[in-house]
Amino acid sequence: MSHKLREVIRNISVDCVIFGYEHSTLEVLLVKRDVEPYAGMWALPGGFVKKGERIEDAAKRVLAQMTGVTDTYLEEIGVFDELDRYPLWRVFTVGHVALISPEHYSLHAGVDTRDVQWFPIEKIPPLPFDHSKIVAVALEKLRKRVRYQPIGFEILPEKFTLPQLQRLYEVVLGKKLDKRNFRKKILSMHFIQKLNEKDKNGIRRPAYLYTFDKKKYEKLKEKGFVFEL
Amino acid sequence: MSHKLREVIRNISVDCVIFGYEHSTLEVLLVKRDVEPYAGMWALPGGFVKKGERIEDAAKRVLAQMTGVTDTYLEEIGVFDELDRYPLWRVFTVGHVALISPEHYSLHAGVDTRDVQWFPIEKIPPLPFDHSKIVAVALEKLRKRVRYQPIGFEILPEKFTLPQLQRLYEVVLGKKLDKRNFRKKILSMHFIQKLNEKDKNGIRRPAYLYTFDKKKYEKLKEKGFVFEL
DNA sequence: CCAAAAGTGTTGAGAGTACACCCATGG
DNA sequence: CCATGGGTGTACTCTCAACACTTTTGG
């Protein structure tokens, strides 16, 4: 990338905070930097915006190149502009977040996978630049968002169980929820549909599988609601 | 400003959407451009970020210089990056919103006031660049925000009446609200305090005056709530 | 048959909604 | 004394919150 510096806008970059949900925890996707500064450190996937390129396209491009993650809806979370955030010269970066379902992607397809890894949010290594700040802002936005919009569709497998969805909410909200009230509330919104299948994987009593009703899900996301338990 | 081009970052600017509430309508503060491109047109107050300057500081500086409005909390609403939004070269702009109480400011103190004016949101003239888009985004954010956070403190006079506050909500939400239910709801949150004074200005029955309880107001803003009537 | 997680209903309290009349003032 | 907007209360409905036992499976 750096060998094409003349193609890029040298003072504007993008960074992506990709959240995934697996093993009952929230995880963030990090890549090992292969260029200076901070080569060798784990960092958010990011890079400079090219001349003639839209910011969102830059974020998608960078993400695909560095991690193999494609077709993701990236949401802007703000500009990070501390004067010395980039040590060599002044760079403004536009932060983005996305939620994805880890199982849908083979990370960095075809390239060395050791350089791309999921990290549980409580075990994120020290990050270069202001990347810790960016992750913190992304997480805060996610926590606010969950109260007013449905989540899960982007981050859970296509078929999922209610206990899975509940754990996702618990992880994001950071508190335990009452099983019965959670089910009642979620089901009353009708954005998920029960299937006639059960989850085989569990070694306990199998749970019923559900899928998202994408139309109703998107409508609720537009309209907003209130989730308080 | 343009005679100091060497001091500025030529591809990053800020623009401010300043909402005020007066004469029972939402208004936006516009300035008449005195430089090319689009000299002579009404536009959002905005300008380039200087080298070594933070974005938020740039927004505050530009706003103070162009309109006389100071001491305002500006909130970032996103980056606008269409390729041809600025006709001469590529410029990314960071949009900001603020709510202010018009009566608190003498516009462009000491300078020609004809160049700074409030426009009711339904009577905004054609704007240059992508400024209409920026206003639209700002308005949309305001409409979402009002459902989850209290508003009024920033945009109403220090002493105000309940009917005034209700009209503000009606204007922002775009619908009529029931008087009794509005009062019940607002008063039950305890972020405003009744005074023992009445509003003399009205030519009808005078209404009681209230003030905001700043602490409770800020706490509610942090915590969020749900406003549905 | 035991351990572990899934599934299921009811009740009481509090908030939301709908709705109509009297009051204070200026002209 | 009249026109205009300010101010007030109640009853019904619905949603929220708290809470415990039975069911299904694998080992």
Tab-separated table of N, CA, C and O in Angstrom, chain A residues 69-173:
chain	number	residue	atom	x	y	z
A	69	VAL	N	-13.059	-9.842	4.726
A	69	VAL	CA	-14.460	-9.576	5.051
A	69	VAL	C	-15.061	-8.649	4.003
A	69	VAL	O	-14.548	-7.552	3.772
A	70	THR	N	-16.151	-9.115	3.378
A	70	THR	CA	-16.775	-8.303	2.320
A	70	THR	C	-18.264	-8.148	2.585
A	70	THR	O	-18.813	-8.780	3.480
A	71	ASP	N	-18.915	-7.331	1.792
A	71	ASP	CA	-20.368	-7.179	1.848
A	71	ASP	C	-20.884	-6.822	3.231
A	71	ASP	O	-21.819	-7.438	3.728
A	72	THR	N	-20.264	-5.867	3.823
A	72	THR	CA	-20.639	-5.501	5.174
A	72	THR	C	-21.189	-4.090	5.193
A	72	THR	O	-20.717	-3.232	4.461
A	73	TYR	N	-22.174	-3.877	6.047
A	73	TYR	CA	-22.664	-2.517	6.206
A	73	TYR	C	-21.820	-1.818	7.257
A	73	TYR	O	-21.823	-2.197	8.426
A	74	LEU	N	-21.068	-0.828	6.825
A	74	LEU	CA	-20.200	-0.096	7.742
A	74	LEU	C	-20.857	1.211	8.152
A	74	LEU	O	-21.341	1.961	7.308
A	75	GLU	N	-20.853	1.474	9.421
A	75	GLU	CA	-21.454	2.720	9.896
A	75	GLU	C	-20.363	3.647	10.415
A	75	GLU	O	-19.474	3.209	11.138
A	76	GLU	N	-20.456	4.890	10.021
A	76	GLU	CA	-19.453	5.862	10.457
A	76	GLU	C	-19.663	6.200	11.922
A	76	GLU	O	-20.791	6.406	12.362
A	77	ILE	N	-18.584	6.264	12.680
A	77	ILE	CA	-18.752	6.645	14.082
A	77	ILE	C	-18.042	7.935	14.450
A	77	ILE	O	-18.068	8.344	15.595
A	78	GLY	N	-17.407	8.572	13.480
A	78	GLY	CA	-16.814	9.866	13.779
A	78	GLY	C	-15.398	10.022	13.287
A	78	GLY	O	-14.757	9.050	12.872
A	79	VAL	N	-14.934	11.251	13.352
A	79	VAL	CA	-13.583	11.563	12.909
A	79	VAL	C	-12.692	11.633	14.129
A	79	VAL	O	-13.076	12.197	15.148
A	80	PHE	N	-11.511	11.069	14.024
A	80	PHE	CA	-10.542	11.132	15.114
A	80	PHE	C	-9.387	11.991	14.632
A	80	PHE	O	-8.788	11.695	13.602
A	81	ASP	N	-9.120	13.042	15.388
A	81	ASP	CA	-8.246	14.081	14.841
A	81	ASP	C	-7.209	14.625	15.812
A	81	ASP	O	-6.740	15.743	15.644
A	82	GLU	N	-6.863	13.845	16.836
A	82	GLU	CA	-5.813	14.356	17.723
A	82	GLU	C	-4.583	14.717	16.885
A	82	GLU	O	-4.256	14.037	15.921
A	83	LEU	N	-3.898	15.763	17.327
A	83	LEU	CA	-2.810	16.304	16.505
A	83	LEU	C	-1.683	15.293	16.277
A	83	LEU	O	-1.107	15.234	15.194
A	84	ASP	N	-1.397	14.488	17.292
A	84	ASP	CA	-0.252	13.584	17.150
A	84	ASP	C	-0.658	12.120	17.099
A	84	ASP	O	0.123	11.246	17.452
A	85	ARG	N	-1.875	11.865	16.678
A	85	ARG	CA	-2.328	10.481	16.683
A	85	ARG	C	-1.516	9.610	15.717
A	85	ARG	O	-1.312	8.423	15.949
A	86	TYR	N	-1.079	10.213	14.630
A	86	TYR	CA	-0.201	9.503	13.692
A	86	TYR	C	1.162	10.155	13.828
A	86	TYR	O	1.275	11.376	13.706
A	87	PRO	N	2.191	9.357	14.116
A	87	PRO	CA	3.462	9.956	14.534
A	87	PRO	C	4.237	10.670	13.430
A	87	PRO	O	5.075	11.521	13.720
A	88	LEU	N	3.985	10.339	12.171
A	88	LEU	CA	4.848	10.885	11.114
A	88	LEU	C	4.354	12.221	10.562
A	88	LEU	O	5.138	13.095	10.238
A	89	TRP	N	3.057	12.338	10.406
A	89	TRP	CA	2.482	13.614	9.976
A	89	TRP	C	1.038	13.604	10.403
A	89	TRP	O	0.558	12.614	10.971
A	90	ARG	N	0.325	14.663	10.136
A	90	ARG	CA	-1.040	14.722	10.641
A	90	ARG	C	-2.002	13.950	9.744
A	90	ARG	O	-2.094	14.230	8.546
A	91	VAL	N	-2.702	13.013	10.350
A	91	VAL	CA	-3.684	12.223	9.613
A	91	VAL	C	-5.008	12.239	10.374
A	91	VAL	O	-5.038	11.987	11.576
A	92	PHE	N	-6.070	12.543	9.670
A	92	PHE	CA	-7.418	12.442	10.226
A	92	PHE	C	-7.947	11.074	9.849
A	92	PHE	O	-7.807	10.653	8.700
A	93	THR	N	-8.571	10.409	10.793
A	93	THR	CA	-9.119	9.110	10.412
A	93	THR	C	-10.610	9.074	10.701
A	93	THR	O	-11.088	9.657	11.680
A	94	VAL	N	-11.331	8.413	9.812
A	94	VAL	CA	-12.771	8.276	9.981
A	94	VAL	C	-13.046	6.869	10.486
A	94	VAL	O	-12.761	5.897	9.796
A	95	GLY	N	-13.585	6.775	11.707
A	95	GLY	CA	-13.851	5.472	12.302
A	95	GLY	C	-15.139	4.863	11.777
A	95	GLY	O	-16.093	5.583	11.486
A	96	HIS	N	-15.153	3.547	11.655
A	96	HIS	CA	-16.351	2.830	11.217
A	96	HIS	C	-16.568	1.623	12.118
A	96	HIS	O	-15.620	1.078	12.667
A	97	VAL	N	-17.828	1.194	12.228
A	97	VAL	CA	-18.139	-0.050	12.932
A	97	VAL	C	-18.931	-0.947	12.031
A	97	VAL	O	-19.723	-0.464	11.220
A	98	ALA	N	-18.790	-2.221	12.235
A	98	ALA	CA	-19.684	-3.188	11.610
A	98	ALA	C	-19.837	-4.372	12.539
A	98	ALA	O	-18.962	-4.672	13.349
A	99	LEU	N	-20.974	-5.027	12.414
A	99	LEU	CA	-21.220	-6.266	13.143
A	99	LEU	C	-21.248	-7.374	12.114
A	99	LEU	O	-21.936	-7.254	11.108
A	100	ILE	N	-20.503	-8.424	12.356
A	100	ILE	CA	-20.584	-9.540	11.413
A	100	ILE	C	-20.647	-10.854	12.156
A	100	ILE	O	-20.338	-10.939	13.339
A	101	SER	N	-21.073	-11.847	11.440
A	101	SER	CA	-21.142	-13.182	11.995
A	101	SER	C	-19.859	-13.905	11.610
A	101	SER	O	-19.657	-14.229	10.446
A	102	PRO	N	-18.968	-14.135	12.567
A	102	PRO	CA	-17.647	-14.687	12.255
A	102	PRO	C	-17.691	-15.922	11.363
A	102	PRO	O	-16.890	-16.051	10.445
A	103	GLU	N	-18.635	-16.797	11.616
A	103	GLU	CA	-18.666	-18.044	10.865
A	103	GLU	C	-18.894	-17.844	9.366
A	103	GLU	O	-18.634	-18.753	8.595
A	104	HIS	N	-19.381	-16.678	8.975
A	104	HIS	CA	-19.639	-16.443	7.559
A	104	HIS	C	-18.377	-16.179	6.756
A	104	HIS	O	-18.414	-16.141	5.535
A	105	TYR	N	-17.290	-15.924	7.435
A	105	TYR	CA	-16.104	-15.513	6.709
A	105	TYR	C	-14.928	-16.423	6.987
A	105	TYR	O	-14.714	-16.851	8.110
A	106	SER	N	-14.184	-16.695	5.940
A	106	SER	CA	-12.894	-17.311	6.165
A	106	SER	C	-11.926	-16.143	6.114
A	106	SER	O	-11.756	-15.489	5.107
A	107	LEU	N	-11.333	-15.903	7.231
A	107	LEU	CA	-10.531	-14.701	7.350
A	107	LEU	C	-9.387	-14.679	6.354
A	107	LEU	O	-8.671	-15.652	6.204
A	108	HIS	N	-9.255	-13.543	5.704
A	108	HIS	CA	-8.157	-13.297	4.796
A	108	HIS	C	-7.983	-14.445	3.819
A	108	HIS	O	-6.883	-14.975	3.640
A	109	ALA	N	-9.070	-14.764	3.220
A	109	ALA	CA	-9.132	-15.928	2.361
A	109	ALA	C	-7.897	-16.064	1.481
A	109	ALA	O	-7.547	-15.170	0.738
A	110	GLY	N	-7.221	-17.186	1.613
A	110	GLY	CA	-6.096	-17.458	0.736
A	110	GLY	C	-4.773	-16.868	1.186
A	110	GLY	O	-3.731	-17.142	0.632
A	111	VAL	N	-4.801	-16.037	2.183
A	111	VAL	CA	-3.555	-15.429	2.642
A	111	VAL	C	-3.276	-15.894	4.074
A	111	VAL	O	-4.102	-16.538	4.704
A	112	ASP	N	-2.140	-15.533	4.568
A	112	ASP	CA	-1.722	-16.006	5.883
A	112	ASP	C	-2.679	-15.573	6.996
A	112	ASP	O	-2.756	-14.417	7.364
A	113	THR	N	-3.388	-16.527	7.539
A	113	THR	CA	-4.442	-16.210	8.492
A	113	THR	C	-3.915	-15.841	9.866
A	113	THR	O	-4.602	-15.261	10.676
A	114	ARG	N	-2.647	-16.159	10.115
A	114	ARG	CA	-2.132	-15.810	11.433
A	114	ARG	C	-2.092	-14.296	11.662
A	114	ARG	O	-1.934	-13.822	12.766
A	115	ASP	N	-2.231	-13.556	10.560
A	115	ASP	CA	-2.154	-12.101	10.670
A	115	ASP	C	-3.494	-11.424	10.914
A	115	ASP	O	-3.572	-10.213	10.973
A	116	VAL	N	-4.551	-12.219	10.965
A	116	VAL	CA	-5.880	-11.662	11.215
A	116	VAL	C	-6.511	-12.499	12.317
A	116	VAL	O	-6.567	-13.713	12.191
A	117	GLN	N	-6.971	-11.858	13.367
A	117	GLN	CA	-7.516	-12.636	14.482
A	117	GLN	C	-8.622	-11.917	15.220
A	117	GLN	O	-8.633	-10.697	15.321
A	118	TRP	N	-9.521	-12.727	15.749
A	118	TRP	CA	-10.548	-12.199	16.644
A	118	TRP	C	-9.984	-12.123	18.060
A	118	TRP	O	-9.329	-13.058	18.515
A	119	PHE	N	-10.297	-11.027	18.747
A	119	PHE	CA	-9.924	-10.878	20.153
A	119	PHE	C	-11.167	-10.531	20.959
A	119	PHE	O	-11.862	-9.575	20.629
A	120	PRO	N	-11.423	-11.311	22.028
A	120	PRO	CA	-12.535	-10.947	22.915
A	120	PRO	C	-12.311	-9.538	23.454
A	120	PRO	O	-11.160	-9.165	23.718
A	121	ILE	N	-13.382	-8.770	23.619
A	121	ILE	CA	-13.164	-7.365	23.984
A	121	ILE	C	-12.428	-7.173	25.294
A	121	ILE	O	-11.812	-6.148	25.488
A	122	GLU	N	-12.480	-8.167	26.193
A	122	GLU	CA	-11.721	-7.954	27.433
A	122	GLU	C	-10.259	-8.360	27.269
A	122	GLU	O	-9.475	-8.251	28.193
A	123	LYS	N	-9.914	-8.878	26.109
A	123	LYS	CA	-8.530	-9.328	25.934
A	123	LYS	C	-7.872	-8.689	24.727
A	123	LYS	O	-7.074	-9.321	24.026
A	124	ILE	N	-8.209	-7.441	24.495
A	124	ILE	CA	-7.607	-6.744	23.367
A	124	ILE	C	-6.194	-6.320	23.748
A	124	ILE	O	-5.988	-5.747	24.810
A	125	PRO	N	-5.226	-6.630	22.907
A	125	PRO	CA	-3.834	-6.247	23.228
A	125	PRO	C	-3.666	-4.727	23.096
A	125	PRO	O	-4.560	-4.058	22.592
A	126	PRO	N	-2.561	-4.201	23.548
A	126	PRO	CA	-2.313	-2.768	23.386
A	126	PRO	C	-2.339	-2.418	21.905
A	126	PRO	O	-1.773	-3.153	21.091
A	127	LEU	N	-2.976	-1.337	21.564
A	127	LEU	CA	-3.121	-0.970	20.155
A	127	LEU	C	-2.360	0.314	19.857
A	127	LEU	O	-2.202	1.169	20.731
A	128	PRO	N	-1.885	0.442	18.621
A	128	PRO	CA	-1.137	1.641	18.242
A	128	PRO	C	-2.077	2.813	17.959
A	128	PRO	O	-3.290	2.635	17.935
A	129	PHE	N	-1.482	3.978	17.726
A	129	PHE	CA	-2.257	5.190	17.414
A	129	PHE	C	-3.298	5.401	18.510
A	129	PHE	O	-3.040	5.127	19.675
A	130	ASP	N	-4.482	5.858	18.089
A	130	ASP	CA	-5.582	6.046	19.035
A	130	ASP	C	-6.606	4.929	18.874
A	130	ASP	O	-7.793	5.132	19.104
A	131	HIS	N	-6.126	3.763	18.455
A	131	HIS	CA	-7.074	2.697	18.146
A	131	HIS	C	-7.885	2.225	19.361
A	131	HIS	O	-9.022	1.803	19.205
A	132	SER	N	-7.299	2.312	20.547
A	132	SER	CA	-8.071	1.912	21.722
A	132	SER	C	-9.258	2.845	21.907
A	132	SER	O	-10.366	2.429	22.248
A	133	LYS	N	-9.021	4.100	21.683
A	133	LYS	CA	-10.075	5.105	21.771
A	133	LYS	C	-11.176	4.807	20.753
A	133	LYS	O	-12.367	4.883	21.062
A	134	ILE	N	-10.764	4.459	19.563
A	134	ILE	CA	-11.746	4.189	18.509
A	134	ILE	C	-12.598	2.983	18.887
A	134	ILE	O	-13.822	3.004	18.733
A	135	VAL	N	-11.955	1.958	19.427
A	135	VAL	CA	-12.706	0.782	19.868
A	135	VAL	C	-13.674	1.175	20.983
A	135	VAL	O	-14.841	0.761	20.986
A	136	ALA	N	-13.205	2.007	21.902
A	136	ALA	CA	-14.065	2.414	23.014
A	136	ALA	C	-15.287	3.169	22.513
A	136	ALA	O	-16.413	2.926	22.965
A	137	VAL	N	-15.088	4.056	21.564
A	137	VAL	CA	-16.209	4.819	21.017
A	137	VAL	C	-17.179	3.884	20.296
A	137	VAL	O	-18.401	3.999	20.437
A	138	ALA	N	-16.616	2.946	19.548
A	138	ALA	CA	-17.461	2.005	18.810
A	138	ALA	C	-18.325	1.194	19.768
A	138	ALA	O	-19.523	0.995	19.547
A	139	LEU	N	-17.726	0.753	20.854
A	139	LEU	CA	-18.435	-0.063	21.822
A	139	LEU	C	-19.546	0.739	22.502
A	139	LEU	O	-20.662	0.252	22.701
A	140	GLU	N	-19.211	1.974	22.808
A	140	GLU	CA	-20.209	2.839	23.444
A	140	GLU	C	-21.401	3.060	22.518
A	140	GLU	O	-22.555	2.998	22.933
A	141	LYS	N	-21.114	3.268	21.238
A	141	LYS	CA	-22.208	3.463	20.275
A	141	LYS	C	-23.058	2.206	20.180
A	141	LYS	O	-24.279	2.271	20.128
A	142	LEU	N	-22.409	1.067	20.168
A	142	LEU	CA	-23.135	-0.198	20.097
A	142	LEU	C	-24.051	-0.348	21.305
A	142	LEU	O	-25.209	-0.747	21.183
A	143	ARG	N	-23.561	0.026	22.472
A	143	ARG	CA	-24.349	-0.116	23.691
A	143	ARG	C	-25.540	0.823	23.705
A	143	ARG	O	-26.593	0.501	24.259
A	144	LYS	N	-25.372	1.993	23.112
A	144	LYS	CA	-26.521	2.901	23.027
A	144	LYS	C	-27.518	2.390	22.002
A	144	LYS	O	-28.718	2.418	22.210
A	145	ARG	N	-26.985	1.919	20.892
A	145	ARG	CA	-27.830	1.499	19.795
A	145	ARG	C	-28.751	0.344	20.188
A	145	ARG	O	-29.906	0.295	19.784
A	146	VAL	N	-28.220	-0.571	20.993
A	146	VAL	CA	-28.978	-1.766	21.318
A	146	VAL	C	-30.263	-1.431	22.065
A	146	VAL	O	-31.215	-2.205	22.064
A	147	ARG	N	-30.330	-0.268	22.678
A	147	ARG	CA	-31.518	0.101	23.428
A	147	ARG	C	-32.650	0.583	22.531
A	147	ARG	O	-33.796	0.641	22.955
A	148	TYR	N	-32.312	0.981	21.308
A	148	TYR	CA	-33.328	1.598	20.458
A	148	TYR	C	-33.524	0.891	19.133
A	148	TYR	O	-34.391	1.235	18.366
A	149	GLN	N	-32.671	-0.061	18.839
A	149	GLN	CA	-32.813	-0.778	17.579
A	149	GLN	C	-32.534	-2.249	17.838
A	149	GLN	O	-31.756	-2.584	18.717
A	150	PRO	N	-33.151	-3.107	17.030
A	150	PRO	CA	-32.857	-4.523	17.184
A	150	PRO	C	-31.415	-4.797	16.775
A	150	PRO	O	-30.878	-4.139	15.889
A	151	ILE	N	-30.748	-5.731	17.428
A	151	ILE	CA	-29.475	-6.214	16.898
A	151	ILE	C	-29.552	-7.725	16.812
A	151	ILE	O	-30.468	-8.340	17.332
A	152	GLY	N	-28.605	-8.297	16.145
A	152	GLY	CA	-28.573	-9.737	16.067
A	152	GLY	C	-28.482	-10.197	14.633
A	152	GLY	O	-27.672	-11.059	14.314
A	153	PHE	N	-29.268	-9.603	13.783
A	153	PHE	CA	-29.306	-10.031	12.394
A	153	PHE	C	-27.924	-10.053	11.758
A	153	PHE	O	-27.555	-11.000	11.077
A	154	GLU	N	-27.157	-9.004	12.015
A	154	GLU	CA	-25.861	-8.857	11.362
A	154	GLU	C	-24.814	-9.764	11.988
A	154	GLU	O	-23.791	-10.058	11.383
A	155	ILE	N	-25.037	-10.142	13.224
A	155	ILE	CA	-23.948	-10.708	13.995
A	155	ILE	C	-24.177	-12.172	14.387
A	155	ILE	O	-23.258	-12.878	14.773
A	156	LEU	N	-25.425	-12.640	14.257
A	156	LEU	CA	-25.712	-14.036	14.584
A	156	LEU	C	-25.798	-14.855	13.299
A	156	LEU	O	-26.032	-14.313	12.228
A	157	PRO	N	-25.622	-16.161	13.427
A	157	PRO	CA	-25.842	-17.015	12.255
A	157	PRO	C	-27.289	-16.906	11.780
A	157	PRO	O	-28.147	-16.414	12.501
A	158	GLU	N	-27.529	-17.402	10.593
A	158	GLU	CA	-28.867	-17.271	10.024
A	158	GLU	C	-29.917	-17.934	10.908
A	158	GLU	O	-30.988	-17.406	11.125
A	159	LYS	N	-29.567	-19.108	11.400
A	159	LYS	CA	-30.457	-19.769	12.345
A	159	LYS	C	-29.821	-19.681	13.728
A	159	LYS	O	-28.644	-20.008	13.890
A	160	PHE	N	-30.607	-19.304	14.686
A	160	PHE	CA	-30.043	-19.081	16.025
A	160	PHE	C	-31.127	-19.425	17.041
A	160	PHE	O	-32.298	-19.568	16.698
A	161	THR	N	-30.719	-19.559	18.278
A	161	THR	CA	-31.685	-19.892	19.322
A	161	THR	C	-31.943	-18.662	20.186
A	161	THR	O	-31.141	-17.728	20.216
A	162	LEU	N	-33.049	-18.698	20.896
A	162	LEU	CA	-33.354	-17.570	21.779
A	162	LEU	C	-32.308	-17.394	22.877
A	162	LEU	O	-31.927	-16.263	23.166
A	163	PRO	N	-31.838	-18.473	23.489
A	163	PRO	CA	-30.770	-18.275	24.473
A	163	PRO	C	-29.530	-17.598	23.873
A	163	PRO	O	-28.909	-16.776	24.527
A	164	GLN	N	-29.220	-17.920	22.610
A	164	GLN	CA	-28.092	-17.247	21.959
A	164	GLN	C	-28.337	-15.750	21.857
A	164	GLN	O	-27.469	-14.928	22.169
A	165	LEU	N	-29.525	-15.409	21.387
A	165	LEU	CA	-29.862	-13.992	21.234
A	165	LEU	C	-29.820	-13.287	22.580
A	165	LEU	O	-29.323	-12.172	22.706
A	166	GLN	N	-30.330	-13.995	23.581
A	166	GLN	CA	-30.325	-13.379	24.909
A	166	GLN	C	-28.899	-13.140	25.399
A	166	GLN	O	-28.596	-12.084	25.946
A	167	ARG	N	-28.022	-14.109	25.167
A	167	ARG	CA	-26.629	-13.915	25.613
A	167	ARG	C	-25.988	-12.740	24.893
A	167	ARG	O	-25.219	-11.981	25.483
A	168	LEU	N	-26.322	-12.598	23.612
A	168	LEU	CA	-25.796	-11.446	22.874
A	168	LEU	C	-26.223	-10.139	23.546
A	168	LEU	O	-25.410	-9.246	23.802
A	169	TYR	N	-27.508	-10.053	23.850
A	169	TYR	CA	-28.001	-8.847	24.522
A	169	TYR	C	-27.316	-8.656	25.871
A	169	TYR	O	-26.961	-7.549	26.242
A	170	GLU	N	-27.134	-9.738	26.582
A	170	GLU	CA	-26.507	-9.631	27.895
A	170	GLU	C	-25.067	-9.152	27.791
A	170	GLU	O	-24.616	-8.322	28.584
A	171	VAL	N	-24.369	-9.659	26.782
A	171	VAL	CA	-22.976	-9.240	26.610
A	171	VAL	C	-22.906	-7.756	26.257
A	171	VAL	O	-22.114	-7.001	26.801
A	172	VAL	N	-23.766	-7.352	25.335
A	172	VAL	CA	-23.709	-5.958	24.896
A	172	VAL	C	-24.185	-5.012	25.997
A	172	VAL	O	-23.570	-3.985	26.260
A	173	LEU	N	-25.259	-5.375	26.664
A	173	LEU	CA	-25.780	-4.504	27.712
A	173	LEU	C	-24.981	-4.619	29.007
A	173	LEU	O	-25.054	-3.740	29.862
